[in-house]
Coordinates of C-alpha atoms and ligand atoms in Angstrom, one line a residue:
M1 CA -3.3 15.0 -7.7
S2 CA -3.7 12.0 -10.0
K3 CA -0.8 11.3 -12.3
G4 CA -3.1 9.8 -15.0
V5 CA -5.4 6.9 -15.7
I6 CA -4.3 3.3 -15.3
F7 CA -6.2 0.3 -16.7
S8 CA -5.3 -3.3 -16.2
G9 CA -7.1 -6.6 -16.2
M10 CA -6.6 -10.2 -15.3
Q11 CA -8.3 -13.3 -16.5
P12 CA -10.3 -15.2 -13.9
S13 CA -9.0 -18.6 -15.0
G14 CA -8.5 -20.6 -11.8
R15 CA -6.7 -20.2 -8.6
F16 CA -4.4 -17.2 -8.3
H17 CA -0.8 -18.0 -7.5
L18 CA 2.3 -16.2 -6.1
G19 CA 3.6 -15.7 -9.7
N20 CA 0.5 -13.7 -10.6
Y21 CA 1.0 -11.7 -7.4
M22 CA 4.6 -10.8 -8.0
G23 CA 4.1 -10.4 -11.8
A24 CA 1.2 -8.0 -11.6
L25 CA -0.8 -7.4 -8.5
E26 CA 2.1 -6.1 -6.4
N27 CA 2.6 -3.4 -9.0
W28 CA -1.1 -2.4 -9.0
I29 CA -1.1 -2.1 -5.2
R30 CA 1.9 0.3 -5.4
L31 CA 0.2 2.4 -8.1
Q32 CA -3.2 2.7 -6.5
N33 CA -2.3 5.7 -4.4
D34 CA -1.0 8.0 -7.2
Y35 CA -3.2 7.2 -10.2
D36 CA -6.9 6.9 -11.2
C37 CA -7.0 3.1 -11.4
V38 CA -9.5 0.9 -13.2
F39 CA -8.9 -2.8 -12.6
S40 CA -11.1 -5.4 -14.3
I41 CA -11.7 -9.1 -13.9
V42 CA -11.7 -9.9 -17.6
D43 CA -14.2 -12.7 -17.9
L44 CA -14.8 -12.2 -21.6
H45 CA -11.1 -12.7 -22.2
A46 CA -11.3 -16.0 -20.2
L47 CA -13.9 -17.2 -22.6
T48 CA -11.5 -16.9 -25.5
S49 CA -9.7 -20.0 -24.3
S50 CA -12.2 -21.6 -21.9
Y51 CA -15.3 -21.4 -24.1
D52 CA -16.0 -25.1 -23.9
D53 CA -16.4 -25.3 -20.1
T54 CA -17.8 -22.2 -18.4
S55 CA -19.1 -24.0 -15.3
K56 CA -16.4 -22.6 -13.0
L57 CA -16.5 -19.0 -14.4
Q58 CA -18.6 -17.4 -11.6
D59 CA -16.6 -19.2 -8.9
N60 CA -13.4 -18.0 -10.5
I61 CA -14.6 -14.4 -10.7
R62 CA -15.5 -14.4 -7.0
E63 CA -12.2 -16.0 -6.0
M64 CA -10.3 -13.4 -8.0
A65 CA -12.1 -10.5 -6.3
I66 CA -11.2 -12.1 -2.9
D67 CA -7.6 -12.4 -4.0
W68 CA -7.4 -8.8 -5.0
L69 CA -9.0 -7.4 -1.9
S70 CA -7.0 -9.6 0.5
A71 CA -3.8 -8.5 -1.2
G72 CA -4.7 -4.9 -0.4
L73 CA -6.3 -3.5 -3.5
D74 CA -8.7 -0.9 -2.2
P75 CA -12.2 -0.6 -3.6
E76 CA -12.4 3.0 -2.3
K77 CA -9.4 4.1 -4.2
N78 CA -9.9 2.1 -7.4
I79 CA -12.6 1.0 -9.7
I80 CA -12.8 -2.8 -9.5
F81 CA -15.3 -4.5 -11.7
V82 CA -16.2 -7.5 -13.9
Q83 CA -15.6 -6.8 -17.7
S84 CA -18.9 -8.3 -18.9
H85 CA -20.9 -6.1 -16.5
V86 CA -20.0 -3.0 -18.6
K87 CA -21.4 -3.7 -22.1
E88 CA -19.4 -1.0 -23.7
H89 CA -16.3 -3.3 -23.7
A90 CA -18.1 -5.6 -26.1
E91 CA -19.5 -2.7 -28.2
L92 CA -16.1 -1.0 -28.6
C93 CA -14.5 -4.4 -29.4
L94 CA -17.0 -4.8 -32.3
L95 CA -16.4 -1.3 -33.7
L96 CA -12.6 -1.7 -33.5
G97 CA -12.8 -5.1 -35.2
M98 CA -14.1 -3.3 -38.3
N99 CA -10.8 -1.5 -38.9
T100 CA -8.2 -3.9 -37.5
P101 CA -6.2 -5.6 -40.2
L102 CA -6.2 -9.4 -40.0
S103 CA -2.5 -9.4 -40.6
W104 CA -1.8 -7.4 -37.4
L105 CA -3.6 -10.0 -35.3
E106 CA -2.1 -13.0 -37.1
R107 CA 1.4 -11.8 -36.4
V108 CA 1.0 -11.4 -32.6
P109 CA 3.7 -13.9 -31.4
T110 CA 1.5 -15.3 -28.6
Y111 CA -1.3 -16.1 -31.0
K112 CA 0.4 -18.9 -33.0
D113 CA 2.2 -20.2 -29.9
K114 CA -1.0 -20.7 -28.0
I115 CA -2.7 -22.3 -30.9
V116 CA 0.1 -24.9 -31.1
N117 CA 0.4 -25.3 -27.3
L118 CA -3.3 -25.6 -26.4
G119 CA -3.8 -27.5 -29.7
S120 CA -1.5 -30.2 -28.5
Q121 CA -3.6 -30.5 -25.4
G122 CA -6.6 -31.2 -27.6
K123 CA -8.1 -27.7 -27.6
D124 CA -9.1 -26.1 -30.9
M125 CA -8.1 -22.5 -30.7
H126 CA -9.0 -21.6 -34.3
T127 CA -11.8 -19.3 -33.2
Y128 CA -12.9 -15.8 -34.1
G129 CA -12.9 -14.8 -30.5
F130 CA -9.3 -16.0 -29.8
L131 CA -7.9 -14.2 -32.9
G132 CA -9.7 -11.1 -31.6
Y133 CA -8.2 -11.3 -28.1
P134 CA -6.0 -8.2 -28.6
V135 CA -8.9 -6.2 -30.0
L136 CA -10.9 -6.8 -26.9
M137 CA -7.8 -5.9 -24.8
A138 CA -7.4 -2.6 -26.8
A139 CA -11.1 -1.8 -26.3
D140 CA -10.6 -2.3 -22.5
I141 CA -7.7 0.2 -22.5
M142 CA -9.1 2.7 -24.9
L143 CA -12.6 2.8 -23.3
Y144 CA -11.1 4.6 -20.2
H145 CA -8.5 6.7 -22.1
A146 CA -5.9 4.9 -20.1
N147 CA -2.4 6.5 -20.0
Y148 CA -0.6 3.5 -18.4
V149 CA -1.1 -0.2 -18.4
P150 CA 0.7 -2.3 -15.7
V151 CA 1.3 -5.8 -17.1
G152 CA 3.8 -8.6 -17.3
E153 CA 6.4 -8.5 -20.1
D154 CA 4.5 -11.3 -21.8
Q155 CA 1.8 -8.6 -22.7
A156 CA 4.3 -6.4 -24.6
A157 CA 3.1 -7.4 -28.1
H158 CA -0.6 -6.8 -27.1
L159 CA 0.2 -3.3 -25.8
E160 CA 2.2 -2.4 -28.9
L161 CA -0.9 -3.5 -31.0
T162 CA -3.1 -1.3 -28.9
R163 CA -0.9 1.7 -29.6
E164 CA -1.0 1.0 -33.4
M165 CA -4.8 0.7 -33.1
V166 CA -5.0 4.1 -31.4
R167 CA -2.9 5.7 -34.2
R168 CA -5.0 4.1 -36.9
F169 CA -8.2 5.2 -35.2
H170 CA -7.0 8.8 -35.1
T171 CA -6.0 8.7 -38.8
L172 CA -9.2 7.1 -40.0
Y173 CA -11.6 9.3 -38.1
H174 CA -9.6 12.5 -38.1
C175 CA -9.6 12.9 -34.3
N176 CA -7.2 12.7 -31.4
I177 CA -9.2 11.3 -28.5
F178 CA -7.1 8.6 -27.1
P179 CA -3.7 8.8 -25.3
E180 CA -1.2 6.2 -26.6
P181 CA -1.1 3.9 -23.6
Q182 CA 2.4 3.1 -22.1
P183 CA 3.2 -0.2 -20.5
V184 CA 4.4 -0.3 -16.9
Y185 CA 6.3 -3.5 -16.4
S186 CA 6.6 -5.1 -13.0
K187 CA 10.0 -5.2 -11.3
A188 CA 9.9 -8.9 -10.5
K189 CA 11.2 -11.2 -13.2
V190 CA 9.3 -14.4 -13.8
L191 CA 8.8 -16.3 -10.5
P192 CA 9.8 -19.9 -10.8
G193 CA 7.6 -22.7 -9.4
I194 CA 8.7 -25.2 -6.8
D195 CA 10.3 -27.3 -9.6
G196 CA 12.3 -24.5 -11.1
R197 CA 10.1 -24.0 -14.3
K198 CA 8.0 -20.9 -14.6
M199 CA 5.3 -20.9 -11.9
S200 CA 2.1 -21.8 -13.7
K201 CA -1.1 -23.5 -13.0
S202 CA -0.7 -25.9 -15.9
Y203 CA 2.6 -27.2 -14.4
G204 CA 1.2 -27.9 -11.0
N205 CA 4.2 -26.2 -9.4
T206 CA 2.5 -23.2 -7.8
I207 CA 2.3 -21.8 -4.4
P208 CA -1.4 -20.6 -4.2
F209 CA -1.8 -17.0 -3.2
G210 CA -3.6 -16.9 0.2
A211 CA -2.1 -20.3 1.2
S212 CA -2.0 -21.0 4.9
P213 CA 1.4 -20.9 6.7
E214 CA 1.4 -24.7 6.8
E215 CA 0.8 -25.0 3.1
V216 CA 3.6 -22.5 2.3
T217 CA 6.0 -24.4 4.5
A218 CA 5.0 -27.7 2.9
R219 CA 5.6 -26.3 -0.6
I220 CA 9.0 -24.9 0.3
N221 CA 10.0 -28.3 1.8
Q222 CA 9.1 -29.9 -1.6
M223 CA 11.4 -27.5 -3.5
V224 CA 14.3 -29.3 -5.2
T225 CA 17.7 -28.1 -4.0
D226 CA 21.2 -28.7 -5.3
K227 CA 21.3 -32.4 -6.0
T228 CA 25.1 -32.6 -5.8
R229 CA 25.0 -31.6 -2.2
I230 CA 24.9 -34.7 0.0
R231 CA 26.2 -33.3 3.3
K232 CA 25.5 -29.9 4.7
T233 CA 29.2 -29.2 4.6
D234 CA 29.5 -29.8 0.9
P235 CA 29.8 -26.5 -1.0
G236 CA 26.4 -25.5 -2.5
H237 CA 25.5 -23.8 -5.9
P238 CA 22.9 -21.2 -5.1
D239 CA 22.7 -20.0 -8.7
D240 CA 21.1 -23.4 -9.6
C241 CA 18.8 -23.6 -6.6
V242 CA 15.1 -22.8 -6.6
V243 CA 15.1 -22.0 -2.9
F244 CA 17.8 -19.4 -3.5
K245 CA 15.8 -17.8 -6.3
F246 CA 12.9 -17.4 -3.8
Q247 CA 15.3 -16.0 -1.2
Q248 CA 16.3 -13.3 -3.7
V249 CA 12.6 -12.3 -4.1
F250 CA 11.2 -12.8 -0.6
N251 CA 14.3 -12.5 1.6
T252 CA 16.3 -9.8 -0.1
E253 CA 18.1 -8.7 3.1
E254 CA 19.5 -12.1 4.1
A255 CA 20.0 -13.5 0.5
P256 CA 23.6 -12.3 0.1
T257 CA 24.7 -13.9 3.4
I258 CA 22.8 -17.1 2.7
C259 CA 24.5 -17.2 -0.8
E260 CA 28.0 -16.9 0.7
R261 CA 27.2 -19.4 3.5
C262 CA 25.8 -21.9 1.1
K263 CA 28.8 -21.8 -1.2
A264 CA 31.0 -22.2 1.9
G265 CA 29.1 -25.3 3.1
D266 CA 28.2 -23.3 6.2
I267 CA 24.4 -23.4 6.0
G268 CA 22.3 -26.5 5.2
C269 CA 19.3 -26.7 2.9
V270 CA 17.0 -27.3 5.9
A271 CA 18.0 -24.2 7.7
C272 CA 17.9 -22.2 4.4
K273 CA 14.3 -23.4 3.8
K274 CA 13.4 -22.5 7.3
A275 CA 14.6 -18.9 6.9
L276 CA 12.7 -18.6 3.7
A277 CA 9.5 -20.0 5.2
A278 CA 9.7 -17.5 8.0
K279 CA 10.0 -14.6 5.6
M280 CA 7.3 -15.7 3.2
N281 CA 4.9 -16.4 6.0
A282 CA 5.5 -13.0 7.5
L283 CA 4.2 -11.6 4.2
L284 CA 1.5 -14.2 3.4
S285 CA -0.1 -15.0 6.8
G286 CA -1.8 -11.6 6.9
I287 CA -3.2 -12.1 3.4
H288 CA -4.3 -15.6 4.3
A289 CA -6.2 -14.3 7.4
K290 CA -7.9 -11.5 5.3
R291 CA -8.8 -14.0 2.7
Q292 CA -10.5 -16.3 5.2
E293 CA -12.5 -13.3 6.5
L294 CA -13.6 -12.2 3.1
E295 CA -14.7 -15.7 2.1
K296 CA -17.4 -15.4 4.8
R297 CA -18.8 -12.2 3.3
P298 CA -20.1 -12.9 -0.2
D299 CA -22.6 -10.0 0.0
Y300 CA -19.7 -7.6 0.5
I301 CA -17.8 -9.0 -2.5
Q302 CA -20.9 -8.6 -4.6
E303 CA -21.4 -5.1 -3.4
V304 CA -17.8 -4.1 -4.3
L305 CA -18.2 -5.5 -7.9
D306 CA -21.7 -3.9 -8.4
N307 CA -20.4 -0.6 -7.2
G308 CA -17.3 -0.8 -9.4
A309 CA -19.4 -1.7 -12.5
K310 CA -21.6 1.3 -11.9
R311 CA -18.7 3.7 -11.6
A312 CA -16.9 2.2 -14.7
Q313 CA -20.1 2.4 -16.7
V314 CA -20.4 6.1 -16.2
I315 CA -17.0 6.7 -17.8
A316 CA -17.5 4.0 -20.4
A317 CA -20.8 5.5 -21.6
K318 CA -19.4 9.0 -21.9
N319 CA -16.3 7.9 -23.8
M320 CA -18.3 5.5 -26.0
A321 CA -20.7 8.3 -27.1
E322 CA -17.7 10.3 -28.3
I323 CA -16.2 7.4 -30.1
K324 CA -19.5 6.7 -31.9
K325 CA -19.8 10.3 -32.8
V326 CA -16.5 10.5 -34.6
M327 CA -17.4 7.2 -36.4
N328 CA -20.8 8.5 -37.4
V329 CA -22.5 5.6 -35.6
L330 CA -25.3 7.6 -34.0
Ligands
LIG401 P1 -1.6 -15.8 -16.4 O1 -2.3 -16.4 -15.2 O2 -0.5 -16.7 -16.9 O3 -2.6 -15.4 -17.5 O4 -0.9 -14.5 -15.9 C1 -1.6 -13.4 -15.4 C2 -0.6 -12.3 -15.0 O5 0.4 -12.8 -14.0 C3 0.3 -11.8 -16.2 O6 0.5 -10.4 -16.1 C4 1.6 -12.6 -16.1 O7 2.6 -11.8 -16.6 C5 1.7 -12.8 -14.5 N1 2.4 -14.1 -14.2 C6 1.9 -15.3 -14.4 N2 2.8 -16.3 -14.0 C7 3.8 -15.6 -13.6 C8 5.1 -16.0 -13.0 N3 5.4 -17.3 -12.8 N4 6.0 -15.0 -12.6 C9 5.7 -13.7 -12.8 N5 4.5 -13.3 -13.3 C10 3.6 -14.2 -13.7
LIG402 N1 -4.2 -10.1 -21.5 C1 -4.0 -9.8 -20.1 C2 -3.3 -10.9 -19.5 O1 -3.5 -12.1 -19.8 C3 -5.3 -9.5 -19.4 C4 -6.0 -8.2 -19.9 C5 -7.1 -8.1 -20.6 C6 -5.5 -6.9 -19.8 N2 -7.4 -6.8 -20.9 C7 -6.4 -6.1 -20.4 C8 -4.3 -6.4 -19.3 C9 -6.2 -4.7 -20.5 C10 -4.1 -5.0 -19.3 C11 -5.1 -4.2 -20.0 O2 -2.6 -10.7 -18.5

């Protein structure tokens, strides 16, 4: 028996990395057995910040589908589709925009941050579409009557806004058709990149998801370790070490021993990195192989996305009809 409906989405904005996997996808894969899951490649959301260069959009969508499938997201168990293929997302976004107070959108903390951040990189984010980002996200969630939304903690404010929009909709149109969606946050904290800052495409510090064992090992070897440690017998400081942070995520069994041995000057950085590479490659080499196989099957990827859109559309059309009815848009 299904425990409820799950909706989540991810922007197809370039190569997927391990941070995205630990922060979101790993959670989805765990949930897919117990819930009715709808997972969307949210290309319209990607347009809110990448409106000026859309030339990579189709490549990025295809890459994301390959990442999801190679990680183990099952198209038989879940609905996997591209947001813009189901037109009801755009339609509900428009209708919700009619009753969403401007002040609610302007006070979303990520809104002003991103205007400043991307603005300093020369991008003008003062657009109607970007302000409406959370409205589109609420439309995604409400369209499927989702009960749960697995996301990173950075999405908390957007989820809270969706819940407010649900309550407002019920009050305005005297109905009770949507569940109030609950966030499901992933266990993993923010994964650092190889330089110790948050792993992010814009910092160039990522380990790409689906990297080959050679690439993974090379990236681990580039990680900065404790600079005060000259000889292997010098006592190390695992709490300040990026490699150790990775050990805690990918090598949970050996991490406590490695911690003690590092502090005692009993294990060197080379051996420590070697142990990490072995553990990470045990996890990632299977994904890498699956990815390579899927890259050779573009027709299959297309079929998965077409099928997903068809299944999503059936639900979206039915729920949209009900929404329009209570709004007297007939
Ligand atoms: P982004 O690519 O930054 O839009 O993020 C897509 C998803 O991956 C979001 O749910 C983020 O919370 C998650 N994510 C991105 N970077 C990291 C990271 N370094 N560690 C953990 N989660 C991340
Ligand atoms: N804003 C989300 C992110 O950047 C992506 C997203 C779009 C989403 N629509 C959604 C997540 C609906 C959950 C539910 O990660």
